[in-house]
Amino acid sequence: MWAASCLASCCAACACEACRSAVGSIGRRSARIAYCGLFGLSLIVAWILREVAAPLMENIPWINHFHKTPDREWFETDAVLRVSLGNFLFFTILALLMAGIKDQKDPRDQIHHGGWMAKIFCWFVIVVLMFFVPNGLVSFYETIAKFGSGLFLLVQVVLLLDFVHGWNESWVSKDEQFWYAALLIVSVVCYIGTFVFSGLLFHWFTPSGHECGLNMFFLVFTLILAFVFAIVALHPKINGSLLPASVMALYCMYLCYSGLSSEPRDYECNGLHNHSKAISTGSVTLGLLSTVLSVVYSAVRAGSSTTLLSPPSSPRAGSEKPLLPFDKSDAADEDAKKDGPRPVSYSYSFFHLIFSLASMYSAMLLTGWSTSVGESGKLVDVGWPSVWVRIVTQWATAALYIWSLVAPILFPDREF
């Protein structure tokens, strides 16, 4: 018995030491990946609790204090929202703590890149505490999460605009015939893809024998936007490029598809899914996986953007860097103290704010935007709120892109 006890103690000590070593190995270059991993873990926890926590939550008196016990879907949604609220508070607190950091000698820089055991523990405690807060607070968070989700989608649009303009400038700056031809080919392919995609959407979402005026309006308006993008970009006073216009046209058509495919399954104009009364676990898994990849990419891209987030004093401001750099320029960060104060390479505060908004967005996806549409407890990103968020985001995308083209002409004395 004594030997077994000693062996168990040794194994526990080794396990703790291994975890401590693994967490301690997270350095400056891998901190952003670690935050993404923590965010991904929170989504997995939320999804698991959505599936298994309902019977347990029904027995918690401060949650189930109703005279009549709600349906199972209510507890599934509540579990997801509580995990999301904890995640939101964790990253919001970090965003506030990191506000105003300008160089790596700021003590808060070490908090951002280190202390991972403490941060993981704090994240866990905050998430657990959210299951002790009253239902009214969770309901309030559910309301503001819908607005925060829309804001997150707008941030995605800004990042996409930044990426597309950077892509175009990179190829144009080479000033070679090959790259000009490549620009034209990619632009033509994107526009062909846009029109082919629109044909499929007309087939799926405007089925014959049904009055689908709303879907028809969405599709026709999206095609008009595609033509407007090209006309504005090629106007002599704008002197723009067709590449950003074609990419934005394809993206707007994708947003239109994303919105239309989120229509309720029993809606007569949803020809893509109106014969499907259930959804398989594999479909849910695929939907959640695409959501995770989209959210994580947006967050990492936001933390790496040189035009939107890098402080003016940053050595990366105005320079081209990859999304997740692992080259010698990052290795030089380790010797920052030897050469004096080194400016931070991106806004830590905005980086965490992206995760806060992404927490709201992912909660809405996992709960079907908290809308009851038959199997809402099992569908990812389905319901009329999701439709309108996507469509309004498309309109905002078009407005931001056109503004990015005409603003320098309307206000030549200002920098954009």
Short mmCIF file of C-alpha atoms in Angstrom, two decimals:
data_model
loop_
_atom_site.label_atom_id
_atom_site.label_comp_id
_atom_site.label_asym_id
_atom_site.label_seq_id
_atom_site.Cartn_x
_atom_site.Cartn_y
_atom_site.Cartn_z
CA MET A 1 0.00 0.00 0.00
CA TRP A 2 2.85 2.35 0.94
CA ALA A 3 4.64 1.58 -2.34
CA ALA A 4 1.48 2.15 -4.36
CA SER A 5 0.93 5.46 -2.59
CA CYS A 6 4.49 6.55 -3.36
CA LEU A 7 4.12 5.49 -6.98
CA ALA A 8 0.89 7.44 -7.34
CA SER A 9 2.51 10.50 -5.80
CA CYS A 10 5.46 10.25 -8.15
CA CYS A 11 3.18 9.91 -11.17
CA ALA A 12 1.15 12.92 -10.08
CA ALA A 13 4.29 14.96 -9.54
CA CYS A 14 5.63 13.98 -12.96
CA ALA A 15 2.34 14.85 -14.61
CA CYS A 16 2.26 18.26 -12.92
CA GLU A 17 5.85 18.90 -13.91
CA ALA A 18 5.13 17.90 -17.50
CA CYS A 19 2.17 20.27 -17.66
CA ARG A 20 4.23 23.02 -16.09
CA SER A 21 7.03 22.47 -18.60
CA ALA A 22 4.63 22.43 -21.54
CA VAL A 23 2.94 25.64 -20.43
CA GLY A 24 6.27 27.24 -19.61
CA SER A 25 7.54 26.51 -23.12
CA ILE A 26 4.95 28.91 -24.58
CA GLY A 27 7.10 31.86 -25.58
CA ARG A 28 6.65 35.13 -27.37
CA ARG A 29 6.42 33.55 -30.80
CA SER A 30 3.75 31.00 -29.85
CA ALA A 31 1.59 33.10 -27.51
CA ARG A 32 -0.99 33.87 -30.19
CA ILE A 33 -1.33 30.19 -31.05
CA ALA A 34 -1.80 29.44 -27.35
CA TYR A 35 -4.62 31.98 -27.08
CA CYS A 36 -6.24 30.41 -30.13
CA GLY A 37 -5.89 26.99 -28.50
CA LEU A 38 -7.55 28.26 -25.33
CA PHE A 39 -10.37 29.76 -27.36
CA GLY A 40 -10.79 26.52 -29.29
CA LEU A 41 -10.92 24.63 -25.97
CA SER A 42 -13.73 26.92 -24.79
CA LEU A 43 -15.75 26.10 -27.92
CA ILE A 44 -15.29 22.38 -27.35
CA VAL A 45 -16.39 22.77 -23.72
CA ALA A 46 -19.45 24.76 -24.80
CA TRP A 47 -20.39 22.17 -27.41
CA ILE A 48 -19.98 19.25 -24.97
CA LEU A 49 -22.04 20.99 -22.29
CA ARG A 50 -24.73 21.76 -24.87
CA GLU A 51 -25.06 18.03 -25.44
CA VAL A 52 -24.75 16.64 -21.89
CA ALA A 53 -25.33 19.38 -19.29
CA ALA A 54 -29.12 19.76 -19.60
CA PRO A 55 -30.04 16.97 -17.10
CA LEU A 56 -27.57 18.36 -14.56
CA MET A 57 -28.71 21.97 -14.93
CA GLU A 58 -32.33 20.94 -14.43
CA ASN A 59 -31.39 20.05 -10.84
CA ILE A 60 -29.60 23.33 -10.04
CA PRO A 61 -32.12 25.38 -8.01
CA TRP A 62 -30.83 28.87 -8.92
CA ILE A 63 -31.00 28.01 -12.63
CA ASN A 64 -34.18 25.94 -12.75
CA HIS A 65 -36.30 28.05 -10.41
CA PHE A 66 -39.34 28.06 -12.71
CA HIS A 67 -42.76 26.73 -11.76
CA LYS A 68 -42.69 24.68 -14.95
CA THR A 69 -39.38 23.19 -16.09
CA PRO A 70 -38.37 24.58 -19.52
CA ASP A 71 -37.65 22.37 -22.50
CA ARG A 72 -34.28 20.69 -22.87
CA GLU A 73 -33.29 23.18 -25.57
CA TRP A 74 -33.47 26.02 -23.03
CA PHE A 75 -30.88 24.37 -20.78
CA GLU A 76 -28.64 23.58 -23.77
CA THR A 77 -28.72 27.22 -24.84
CA ASP A 78 -28.14 28.40 -21.27
CA ALA A 79 -25.06 26.18 -20.88
CA VAL A 80 -23.51 27.56 -24.07
CA LEU A 81 -24.25 31.16 -23.08
CA ARG A 82 -22.69 30.72 -19.62
CA VAL A 83 -19.46 29.32 -21.07
CA SER A 84 -19.45 32.11 -23.66
CA LEU A 85 -20.01 34.72 -20.94
CA GLY A 86 -17.03 33.40 -19.00
CA ASN A 87 -14.89 33.45 -22.13
CA PHE A 88 -16.06 36.96 -22.95
CA LEU A 89 -15.20 38.26 -19.46
CA PHE A 90 -11.78 36.58 -19.49
CA PHE A 91 -10.68 38.14 -22.77
CA THR A 92 -12.32 41.49 -21.99
CA ILE A 93 -10.38 41.72 -18.73
CA LEU A 94 -7.17 40.97 -20.64
CA ALA A 95 -8.08 43.60 -23.24
CA LEU A 96 -8.50 46.22 -20.51
CA LEU A 97 -5.27 45.19 -18.78
CA MET A 98 -3.30 45.44 -22.04
CA ALA A 99 -4.60 48.88 -23.02
CA GLY A 100 -1.85 51.39 -23.79
CA ILE A 101 1.16 49.04 -24.00
CA LYS A 102 3.76 50.63 -26.28
CA ASP A 103 6.99 48.71 -25.68
CA GLN A 104 8.09 45.34 -24.39
CA LYS A 105 9.56 46.77 -21.18
CA ASP A 106 6.04 47.37 -19.94
CA PRO A 107 5.43 44.77 -17.16
CA ARG A 108 2.10 43.91 -18.74
CA ASP A 109 3.94 42.55 -21.78
CA GLN A 110 5.02 39.61 -19.64
CA ILE A 111 1.40 39.02 -18.61
CA HIS A 112 0.39 38.83 -22.27
CA HIS A 113 3.12 36.37 -23.22
CA GLY A 114 3.65 34.46 -19.97
CA GLY A 115 1.96 33.24 -16.82
CA TRP A 116 0.01 30.59 -18.67
CA MET A 117 -0.69 28.36 -15.67
CA ALA A 118 -2.26 31.32 -13.87
CA LYS A 119 -4.22 32.43 -16.93
CA ILE A 120 -5.62 28.96 -17.61
CA PHE A 121 -6.61 28.67 -13.95
CA CYS A 122 -8.31 32.09 -14.03
CA TRP A 123 -10.15 31.18 -17.23
CA PHE A 124 -11.39 27.95 -15.65
CA VAL A 125 -12.54 29.72 -12.47
CA ILE A 126 -14.37 32.44 -14.40
CA VAL A 127 -16.20 29.89 -16.56
CA VAL A 128 -17.23 27.86 -13.50
CA LEU A 129 -18.43 31.00 -11.68
CA MET A 130 -20.73 31.80 -14.59
CA PHE A 131 -22.86 28.81 -13.59
CA PHE A 132 -23.61 30.60 -10.32
CA VAL A 133 -24.81 33.91 -11.78
CA PRO A 134 -28.58 34.59 -12.04
CA ASN A 135 -30.53 33.84 -15.22
CA GLY A 136 -31.28 37.53 -15.71
CA LEU A 137 -27.61 38.32 -16.27
CA VAL A 138 -27.31 35.49 -18.81
CA SER A 139 -30.38 36.77 -20.63
CA PHE A 140 -28.88 40.25 -20.77
CA TYR A 141 -25.64 38.82 -22.16
CA GLU A 142 -27.64 36.91 -24.77
CA THR A 143 -29.14 40.20 -25.96
CA ILE A 144 -25.86 42.09 -26.25
CA ALA A 145 -24.16 39.05 -27.79
CA LYS A 146 -26.32 39.43 -30.89
CA PHE A 147 -25.00 42.96 -31.39
CA GLY A 148 -21.45 41.89 -30.55
CA SER A 149 -21.69 39.13 -33.15
CA GLY A 150 -22.62 41.64 -35.81
CA LEU A 151 -19.66 43.79 -34.77
CA PHE A 152 -17.37 40.77 -35.07
CA LEU A 153 -18.57 40.20 -38.63
CA LEU A 154 -17.83 43.85 -39.44
CA VAL A 155 -14.31 43.40 -38.07
CA GLN A 156 -13.92 40.44 -40.42
CA VAL A 157 -14.92 42.69 -43.31
CA VAL A 158 -12.33 45.32 -42.38
CA LEU A 159 -9.64 42.66 -42.15
CA LEU A 160 -10.65 41.25 -45.53
CA LEU A 161 -10.43 44.71 -47.10
CA ASP A 162 -6.98 45.15 -45.57
CA PHE A 163 -5.87 41.78 -46.94
CA VAL A 164 -7.24 42.33 -50.46
CA HIS A 165 -5.72 45.78 -50.85
CA GLY A 166 -2.39 44.46 -49.56
CA TRP A 167 -2.53 41.56 -52.00
CA ASN A 168 -3.20 43.91 -54.91
CA GLU A 169 -0.44 46.33 -53.93
CA SER A 170 2.04 43.48 -53.53
CA TRP A 171 1.52 42.23 -57.09
CA VAL A 172 1.33 45.70 -58.65
CA SER A 173 4.56 46.77 -56.94
CA LYS A 174 6.46 44.03 -58.81
CA ASP A 175 5.74 45.98 -62.03
CA GLU A 176 6.13 42.95 -64.28
CA GLN A 177 3.91 41.73 -67.10
CA PHE A 178 3.53 38.32 -65.49
CA TRP A 179 2.01 39.75 -62.30
CA TYR A 180 -0.32 42.05 -64.23
CA ALA A 181 -1.54 39.02 -66.17
CA ALA A 182 -1.95 37.13 -62.89
CA LEU A 183 -4.06 39.98 -61.52
CA LEU A 184 -6.32 39.86 -64.57
CA ILE A 185 -6.67 36.06 -64.48
CA VAL A 186 -7.53 35.96 -60.77
CA SER A 187 -10.02 38.80 -61.22
CA VAL A 188 -11.76 37.07 -64.13
CA VAL A 189 -11.87 33.77 -62.23
CA CYS A 190 -13.42 35.48 -59.19
CA TYR A 191 -16.09 37.15 -61.32
CA ILE A 192 -16.86 33.90 -63.14
CA GLY A 193 -17.14 32.19 -59.78
CA THR A 194 -19.48 34.93 -58.58
CA PHE A 195 -21.87 34.52 -61.51
CA VAL A 196 -21.80 30.71 -61.44
CA PHE A 197 -22.42 30.81 -57.70
CA SER A 198 -25.35 33.18 -58.23
CA GLY A 199 -26.89 30.75 -60.72
CA LEU A 200 -26.78 27.97 -58.13
CA LEU A 201 -28.34 30.24 -55.51
CA PHE A 202 -31.19 31.18 -57.86
CA HIS A 203 -31.81 27.45 -58.37
CA TRP A 204 -31.70 26.61 -54.66
CA PHE A 205 -33.45 29.55 -53.06
CA THR A 206 -36.04 30.65 -55.63
CA PRO A 207 -37.77 27.32 -56.38
CA SER A 208 -40.53 27.34 -58.97
CA GLY A 209 -44.07 27.35 -57.70
CA HIS A 210 -43.31 29.55 -54.68
CA GLU A 211 -43.36 33.28 -54.09
CA CYS A 212 -39.79 34.01 -52.99
CA GLY A 213 -39.60 37.75 -53.48
CA LEU A 214 -37.28 38.32 -50.51
CA ASN A 215 -34.72 35.77 -51.69
CA MET A 216 -34.97 37.14 -55.24
CA PHE A 217 -34.28 40.64 -53.92
CA PHE A 218 -31.22 39.48 -51.98
CA LEU A 219 -29.74 37.72 -55.03
CA VAL A 220 -30.46 40.47 -57.57
CA PHE A 221 -29.11 43.13 -55.22
CA THR A 222 -25.91 41.11 -54.73
CA LEU A 223 -25.40 40.90 -58.50
CA ILE A 224 -25.94 44.66 -58.78
CA LEU A 225 -23.26 45.17 -56.11
CA ALA A 226 -20.83 43.02 -58.13
CA PHE A 227 -21.27 45.28 -61.17
CA VAL A 228 -21.09 48.45 -59.07
CA PHE A 229 -17.77 47.31 -57.56
CA ALA A 230 -16.22 46.93 -61.01
CA ILE A 231 -17.63 50.21 -62.34
CA VAL A 232 -16.41 52.23 -59.35
CA ALA A 233 -12.99 50.55 -59.23
CA LEU A 234 -12.34 51.15 -62.96
CA HIS A 235 -13.59 54.74 -62.97
CA PRO A 236 -10.86 57.11 -64.29
CA LYS A 237 -10.93 59.24 -61.14
CA ILE A 238 -10.61 56.20 -58.89
CA ASN A 239 -7.99 54.39 -60.97
CA GLY A 240 -8.43 51.27 -58.89
CA SER A 241 -7.87 47.61 -59.60
CA LEU A 242 -10.25 44.86 -60.63
CA LEU A 243 -8.75 42.32 -58.21
CA PRO A 244 -10.19 43.80 -54.97
CA ALA A 245 -13.52 44.39 -56.74
CA SER A 246 -13.75 40.78 -57.91
CA VAL A 247 -12.76 39.33 -54.52
CA MET A 248 -15.28 41.53 -52.70
CA ALA A 249 -17.98 40.54 -55.22
CA LEU A 250 -17.30 36.85 -54.58
CA TYR A 251 -17.28 37.45 -50.82
CA CYS A 252 -20.60 39.31 -50.97
CA MET A 253 -22.12 36.42 -52.92
CA TYR A 254 -20.81 34.04 -50.25
CA LEU A 255 -22.43 36.18 -47.53
CA CYS A 256 -25.69 36.03 -49.49
CA TYR A 257 -25.43 32.24 -49.62
CA SER A 258 -24.55 32.09 -45.93
CA GLY A 259 -27.62 34.15 -45.08
CA LEU A 260 -30.02 32.26 -47.34
CA SER A 261 -28.77 28.86 -46.18
CA SER A 262 -29.49 29.95 -42.58
CA GLU A 263 -33.20 30.28 -43.31
CA PRO A 264 -35.39 27.90 -41.28
CA ARG A 265 -35.45 24.35 -42.63
CA ASP A 266 -39.23 24.43 -43.03
CA TYR A 267 -39.22 27.70 -45.03
CA GLU A 268 -40.66 26.95 -48.48
CA CYS A 269 -38.08 29.07 -50.30
CA ASN A 270 -35.14 27.26 -48.71
CA GLY A 271 -34.87 24.74 -51.51
CA LEU A 272 -31.46 23.59 -50.34
CA HIS A 273 -32.76 22.16 -47.06
CA ASN A 274 -36.55 22.08 -47.18
CA HIS A 275 -36.57 18.30 -47.61
CA SER A 276 -34.29 17.77 -44.64
CA LYS A 277 -36.09 17.58 -41.29
CA ALA A 278 -33.03 16.58 -39.30
CA ILE A 279 -29.34 17.13 -39.37
CA SER A 280 -26.63 14.57 -38.74
CA THR A 281 -23.89 14.79 -36.14
CA GLY A 282 -21.37 14.91 -38.98
CA SER A 283 -23.04 18.00 -40.43
CA VAL A 284 -23.01 19.69 -37.03
CA THR A 285 -19.33 18.80 -36.62
CA LEU A 286 -18.49 20.21 -40.05
CA GLY A 287 -20.42 23.40 -39.32
CA LEU A 288 -18.69 23.87 -35.98
CA LEU A 289 -15.26 23.14 -37.48
CA SER A 290 -15.74 25.78 -40.19
CA THR A 291 -16.86 28.20 -37.49
CA VAL A 292 -13.76 27.53 -35.38
CA LEU A 293 -11.44 28.01 -38.35
CA SER A 294 -13.15 31.26 -39.33
CA VAL A 295 -13.07 32.67 -35.81
CA VAL A 296 -9.47 31.67 -35.11
CA TYR A 297 -8.25 33.02 -38.46
CA SER A 298 -9.97 36.34 -37.86
CA ALA A 299 -8.49 36.67 -34.39
CA VAL A 300 -4.95 35.82 -35.47
CA ARG A 301 -5.20 37.99 -38.56
CA ALA A 302 -6.41 40.88 -36.40
CA GLY A 303 -3.43 40.45 -34.13
CA SER A 304 -1.05 40.46 -37.11
CA SER A 305 -2.49 43.27 -39.22
CA THR A 306 0.10 45.92 -39.99
CA THR A 307 -2.27 48.59 -41.24
CA LEU A 308 -5.01 48.36 -38.63
CA LEU A 309 -3.44 47.32 -35.37
CA SER A 310 0.29 47.96 -35.40
CA PRO A 311 1.23 51.08 -33.43
CA PRO A 312 3.00 53.78 -35.49
CA SER A 313 6.21 53.14 -33.57
CA SER A 314 6.10 49.42 -34.27
CA PRO A 315 8.85 48.00 -36.49
CA ARG A 316 6.12 46.10 -38.35
CA ALA A 317 3.99 49.12 -39.14
CA GLY A 318 3.85 49.60 -42.88
CA SER A 319 5.82 46.47 -43.62
CA GLU A 320 4.70 43.12 -44.98
CA LYS A 321 4.75 40.22 -42.53
CA PRO A 322 3.22 36.78 -42.69
CA LEU A 323 0.17 35.86 -40.66
CA LEU A 324 2.03 33.89 -38.03
CA PRO A 325 5.69 34.81 -38.36
CA PHE A 326 8.25 32.33 -37.13
CA ASP A 327 11.36 33.83 -38.64
CA LYS A 328 14.36 35.65 -37.24
CA SER A 329 12.47 38.91 -36.88
CA ASP A 330 10.47 37.30 -34.09
CA ALA A 331 13.54 35.68 -32.61
CA ALA A 332 14.99 39.16 -32.20
CA ASP A 333 12.21 39.83 -29.68
CA GLU A 334 14.05 37.63 -27.21
CA ASP A 335 16.98 40.09 -27.23
CA ALA A 336 14.80 43.17 -26.90
CA LYS A 337 16.01 44.04 -23.42
CA LYS A 338 19.62 44.07 -24.59
CA ASP A 339 18.93 46.73 -27.22
CA GLY A 340 16.64 48.91 -25.10
CA PRO A 341 12.86 49.26 -25.25
CA ARG A 342 11.45 47.52 -28.28
CA PRO A 343 7.99 48.61 -29.53
CA VAL A 344 5.26 45.99 -29.50
CA SER A 345 4.47 44.54 -32.91
CA TYR A 346 0.67 44.65 -32.63
CA SER A 347 -2.08 45.89 -30.34
CA TYR A 348 -2.47 43.40 -27.50
CA SER A 349 -5.67 45.06 -26.32
CA PHE A 350 -7.38 44.83 -29.72
CA PHE A 351 -6.15 41.27 -30.10
CA HIS A 352 -8.02 40.22 -26.96
CA LEU A 353 -11.03 42.31 -27.93
CA ILE A 354 -11.33 40.23 -31.11
CA PHE A 355 -11.55 37.10 -28.97
CA SER A 356 -14.21 38.75 -26.80
CA LEU A 357 -16.37 39.47 -29.84
CA ALA A 358 -15.62 36.01 -31.24
CA SER A 359 -16.92 34.49 -27.99
CA MET A 360 -20.26 36.21 -28.59
CA TYR A 361 -20.32 35.15 -32.24
CA SER A 362 -19.57 31.49 -31.49
CA ALA A 363 -22.30 31.40 -28.83
CA MET A 364 -24.84 32.63 -31.35
CA LEU A 365 -23.72 29.97 -33.83
CA LEU A 366 -23.96 27.14 -31.31
CA THR A 367 -27.42 28.20 -30.17
CA GLY A 368 -28.89 29.01 -33.58
CA TRP A 369 -28.96 32.68 -32.51
CA SER A 370 -31.18 31.55 -29.61
CA THR A 371 -34.12 31.15 -31.98
CA SER A 372 -36.62 28.30 -31.78
CA VAL A 373 -36.92 26.80 -35.27
CA GLY A 374 -37.93 23.21 -34.62
CA GLU A 375 -34.58 21.54 -34.05
CA SER A 376 -32.78 24.71 -32.96
CA GLY A 377 -31.01 22.83 -30.20
CA LYS A 378 -29.24 20.71 -32.81
CA LEU A 379 -28.63 23.10 -35.69
CA VAL A 380 -25.66 25.38 -36.00
CA ASP A 381 -26.27 28.91 -37.26
CA VAL A 382 -29.91 28.56 -38.35
CA GLY A 383 -32.71 31.11 -37.93
CA TRP A 384 -33.97 34.46 -39.18
CA PRO A 385 -31.65 36.52 -36.91
CA SER A 386 -28.69 34.75 -38.52
CA VAL A 387 -30.10 35.50 -41.98
CA TRP A 388 -30.43 39.22 -41.33
CA VAL A 389 -27.06 39.51 -39.60
CA ARG A 390 -25.41 38.02 -42.70
CA ILE A 391 -27.37 40.20 -45.12
CA VAL A 392 -26.73 43.41 -43.17
CA THR A 393 -23.06 42.42 -42.97
CA GLN A 394 -23.06 42.09 -46.77
CA TRP A 395 -24.49 45.59 -47.14
CA ALA A 396 -21.90 46.93 -44.69
CA THR A 397 -19.17 45.14 -46.67
CA ALA A 398 -20.28 46.86 -49.87
CA ALA A 399 -20.47 50.24 -48.17
CA LEU A 400 -17.00 49.90 -46.61
CA TYR A 401 -15.41 48.79 -49.89
CA ILE A 402 -16.97 51.61 -51.93
CA TRP A 403 -16.00 54.09 -49.20
CA SER A 404 -12.39 52.84 -49.30
CA LEU A 405 -12.35 53.71 -53.03
CA VAL A 406 -14.09 57.09 -53.04
CA ALA A 407 -12.87 58.52 -49.72
CA PRO A 408 -9.40 59.49 -51.04
CA ILE A 409 -11.10 61.36 -53.89
CA LEU A 410 -13.65 63.13 -51.71
CA PHE A 411 -11.12 64.02 -49.01
CA PRO A 412 -7.70 64.25 -50.69
CA ASP A 413 -6.11 66.01 -47.71
CA ARG A 414 -6.81 63.15 -45.32
CA GLU A 415 -5.05 59.81 -44.95
CA PHE A 416 -7.10 56.61 -45.24
#
